[in-house]
């Protein structure tokens, strides 16, 4: 018998609910890429094969949906960060893996609006990315790869700036050439003198 005075432990979402949520996220990312931040929520729900009520059960608004997409991308980037690797290789791997997300970020970040909860969540994602990168930046500084004063924030800015140069229609060779050239420029300013 369950004790009514004991708090219930939160249950994991059912598998079908989790699949619907993931379908909404994938459809939203596709819709934002294709049509920008103004894509209709009905269109997103239709692409996901769910009703609008399911969309709102999972995400309170368009901003929360965009932030959930970015949160999933930040989680995916965690596996690319290895403090033992040269920081330039880590940055290149993050940009390559996150190229699609960086393009999406550039397309919709300015339109997220001023909802305080969304702004707070958005900032928390930036803090989370910086915290994930901190061990790699400290290791790179210890190896002499970075100038004194270069912070994790600078490396995140580097990822965003170089990632903003990549275009969705670039071939693999064009992407590699652009990435190499941009990172050469960026890291010449980040290296010790």
Short mmCIF file of C-alpha atoms in Angstrom, two decimals, residues 15-191:
data_model
loop_
_atom_site.label_atom_id
_atom_site.label_comp_id
_atom_site.label_asym_id
_atom_site.label_seq_id
_atom_site.Cartn_x
_atom_site.Cartn_y
_atom_site.Cartn_z
CA UNK A 15 7.81 5.16 -24.29
CA UNK A 16 5.04 6.30 -26.64
CA UNK A 17 4.97 9.75 -25.02
CA UNK A 18 8.76 9.98 -25.36
CA UNK A 19 8.53 9.02 -29.06
CA UNK A 20 5.88 11.69 -29.67
CA UNK A 21 8.02 14.31 -27.92
CA UNK A 22 11.05 13.34 -30.03
CA UNK A 23 8.90 13.47 -33.18
CA UNK A 24 7.77 17.00 -32.26
CA UNK A 25 11.40 18.07 -31.69
CA UNK A 26 12.52 16.65 -35.03
CA UNK A 27 9.58 18.23 -36.85
CA UNK A 28 10.18 21.59 -35.17
CA UNK A 29 13.87 21.58 -36.09
CA UNK A 30 12.94 20.78 -39.69
CA UNK A 31 10.25 23.45 -39.73
CA UNK A 32 12.50 26.12 -38.18
CA UNK A 33 15.23 25.33 -40.72
CA UNK A 34 12.85 25.45 -43.66
CA UNK A 35 10.59 28.35 -42.67
CA UNK A 36 12.31 30.17 -39.81
CA UNK A 37 11.05 30.86 -36.33
CA UNK A 38 7.62 31.88 -37.62
CA UNK A 39 6.74 28.38 -38.85
CA UNK A 40 3.22 27.59 -37.70
CA UNK A 41 2.83 25.29 -34.72
CA UNK A 42 0.06 23.49 -36.63
CA UNK A 43 2.60 22.70 -39.34
CA UNK A 44 5.03 21.34 -36.74
CA UNK A 45 2.34 19.17 -35.16
CA UNK A 46 1.31 17.90 -38.60
CA UNK A 47 4.90 17.07 -39.55
CA UNK A 48 5.27 15.19 -36.25
CA UNK A 49 2.03 13.29 -36.77
CA UNK A 50 0.54 14.57 -33.50
CA UNK A 51 -2.23 16.92 -32.49
CA UNK A 52 -1.61 20.46 -31.33
CA UNK A 53 -2.61 19.43 -27.78
CA UNK A 54 0.30 16.97 -27.70
CA UNK A 55 2.65 19.73 -28.81
CA UNK A 56 1.45 22.04 -26.01
CA UNK A 57 1.50 19.24 -23.44
CA UNK A 58 5.24 18.98 -24.07
CA UNK A 59 6.18 22.59 -24.82
CA UNK A 60 4.46 25.67 -23.45
CA UNK A 61 5.30 27.80 -26.48
CA UNK A 62 7.47 28.20 -29.56
CA UNK A 63 10.41 29.46 -27.48
CA UNK A 64 10.35 26.45 -25.18
CA UNK A 65 10.32 24.22 -28.25
CA UNK A 66 13.38 25.99 -29.72
CA UNK A 67 15.22 25.75 -26.41
CA UNK A 68 14.46 22.02 -26.18
CA UNK A 69 16.02 21.56 -29.64
CA UNK A 70 19.15 23.44 -28.55
CA UNK A 71 19.31 21.45 -25.29
CA UNK A 72 19.30 18.19 -27.24
CA UNK A 73 22.09 19.52 -29.47
CA UNK A 74 24.18 20.61 -26.46
CA UNK A 75 23.77 17.11 -24.99
CA UNK A 76 24.89 15.58 -28.28
CA UNK A 77 28.03 17.75 -28.31
CA UNK A 78 29.18 16.46 -24.94
CA UNK A 79 30.68 13.35 -26.54
CA UNK A 80 32.94 15.46 -28.78
CA UNK A 81 34.74 17.08 -25.85
CA UNK A 82 37.92 15.31 -24.77
CA UNK A 83 40.37 17.32 -22.64
CA UNK A 84 43.27 15.17 -23.92
CA UNK A 85 42.67 16.33 -27.50
CA UNK A 86 44.15 19.57 -28.84
CA UNK A 87 41.57 22.33 -28.33
CA UNK A 88 41.50 23.14 -32.05
CA UNK A 89 40.45 19.54 -32.81
CA UNK A 90 37.76 19.72 -30.13
CA UNK A 91 36.40 22.97 -31.58
CA UNK A 92 36.46 21.54 -35.12
CA UNK A 93 34.62 18.40 -33.96
CA UNK A 94 32.00 20.47 -32.16
CA UNK A 95 31.43 22.61 -35.24
CA UNK A 96 31.23 19.61 -37.57
CA UNK A 97 28.81 17.72 -35.34
CA UNK A 98 26.79 20.79 -34.48
CA UNK A 99 26.81 22.47 -37.92
CA UNK A 100 23.11 21.92 -38.44
CA UNK A 101 22.29 23.16 -34.94
CA UNK A 102 24.54 26.20 -35.33
CA UNK A 103 22.76 27.13 -38.56
CA UNK A 104 19.42 26.69 -36.83
CA UNK A 105 20.64 28.71 -33.84
CA UNK A 106 21.70 31.58 -36.10
CA UNK A 107 18.32 31.48 -37.83
CA UNK A 108 16.06 31.62 -34.77
CA UNK A 109 17.99 32.80 -31.70
CA UNK A 110 17.19 36.46 -32.32
CA UNK A 111 13.47 35.70 -32.47
CA UNK A 112 13.19 33.78 -29.20
CA UNK A 113 11.42 36.66 -27.55
CA UNK A 114 11.63 38.06 -24.08
CA UNK A 115 9.73 35.42 -22.07
CA UNK A 116 11.72 35.36 -18.83
CA UNK A 117 11.59 31.57 -18.43
CA UNK A 118 12.82 31.04 -21.99
CA UNK A 119 15.58 33.65 -21.65
CA UNK A 120 16.71 32.01 -18.40
CA UNK A 121 16.67 28.54 -19.98
CA UNK A 122 18.57 29.84 -23.01
CA UNK A 123 21.27 31.37 -20.81
CA UNK A 124 21.47 28.17 -18.78
CA UNK A 125 22.26 26.25 -21.99
CA UNK A 126 25.17 28.60 -22.68
CA UNK A 127 26.40 28.10 -19.11
CA UNK A 128 26.06 24.33 -19.51
CA UNK A 129 28.09 24.36 -22.74
CA UNK A 130 30.80 26.44 -21.08
CA UNK A 131 30.89 24.07 -18.09
CA UNK A 132 31.21 21.08 -20.44
CA UNK A 133 34.14 22.76 -22.22
CA UNK A 134 35.95 23.98 -19.10
CA UNK A 135 38.13 20.86 -18.58
CA UNK A 136 39.23 20.92 -22.24
CA UNK A 137 40.07 24.64 -22.08
CA UNK A 138 42.03 24.21 -18.84
CA UNK A 139 43.96 21.28 -20.34
CA UNK A 140 44.67 23.27 -23.53
CA UNK A 141 45.93 26.22 -21.48
CA UNK A 142 48.19 23.89 -19.47
CA UNK A 143 49.61 22.49 -22.73
CA UNK A 144 50.35 26.03 -23.95
CA UNK A 145 47.75 25.96 -26.74
CA UNK A 146 45.96 29.11 -25.58
CA UNK A 147 47.09 32.57 -24.63
CA UNK A 148 46.76 33.68 -21.01
CA UNK A 149 43.30 35.04 -20.42
CA UNK A 150 41.52 32.91 -23.03
CA UNK A 151 38.41 31.59 -21.32
CA UNK A 152 35.81 28.96 -22.01
CA UNK A 153 33.51 31.78 -23.05
CA UNK A 154 36.00 32.73 -25.80
CA UNK A 155 36.01 29.15 -27.08
CA UNK A 156 32.19 29.08 -27.18
CA UNK A 157 32.27 32.36 -29.13
CA UNK A 158 34.77 30.78 -31.52
CA UNK A 159 32.43 27.83 -32.08
CA UNK A 160 29.49 30.17 -32.72
CA UNK A 161 31.42 32.51 -35.02
CA UNK A 162 33.04 29.83 -37.13
CA UNK A 163 29.86 27.75 -37.13
CA UNK A 164 28.00 30.78 -38.48
CA UNK A 165 30.15 30.65 -41.63
CA UNK A 166 29.01 27.18 -42.59
CA UNK A 167 26.15 26.96 -45.03
CA UNK A 168 23.72 24.04 -45.23
CA UNK A 169 24.45 23.44 -48.92
CA UNK A 170 28.23 23.21 -48.59
CA UNK A 171 29.86 20.04 -49.83
CA UNK A 172 32.08 18.14 -47.40
CA UNK A 173 35.18 19.56 -49.13
CA UNK A 174 33.86 23.13 -48.99
CA UNK A 175 32.97 22.71 -45.32
CA UNK A 176 36.46 21.37 -44.52
CA UNK A 177 38.18 24.20 -46.40
CA UNK A 178 36.03 26.86 -44.74
CA UNK A 179 36.51 25.31 -41.31
CA UNK A 180 40.30 25.07 -41.73
CA UNK A 181 40.64 28.66 -42.94
CA UNK A 182 38.37 30.09 -40.24
CA UNK A 183 40.03 28.13 -37.45
CA UNK A 184 43.48 29.22 -38.70
CA UNK A 185 42.34 32.83 -38.32
CA UNK A 186 40.66 32.32 -34.95
CA UNK A 187 43.43 30.31 -33.34
CA UNK A 188 46.13 32.68 -34.51
CA UNK A 189 44.50 35.16 -32.14
CA UNK A 190 44.01 32.65 -29.33
CA UNK A 191 47.54 31.20 -29.28
#
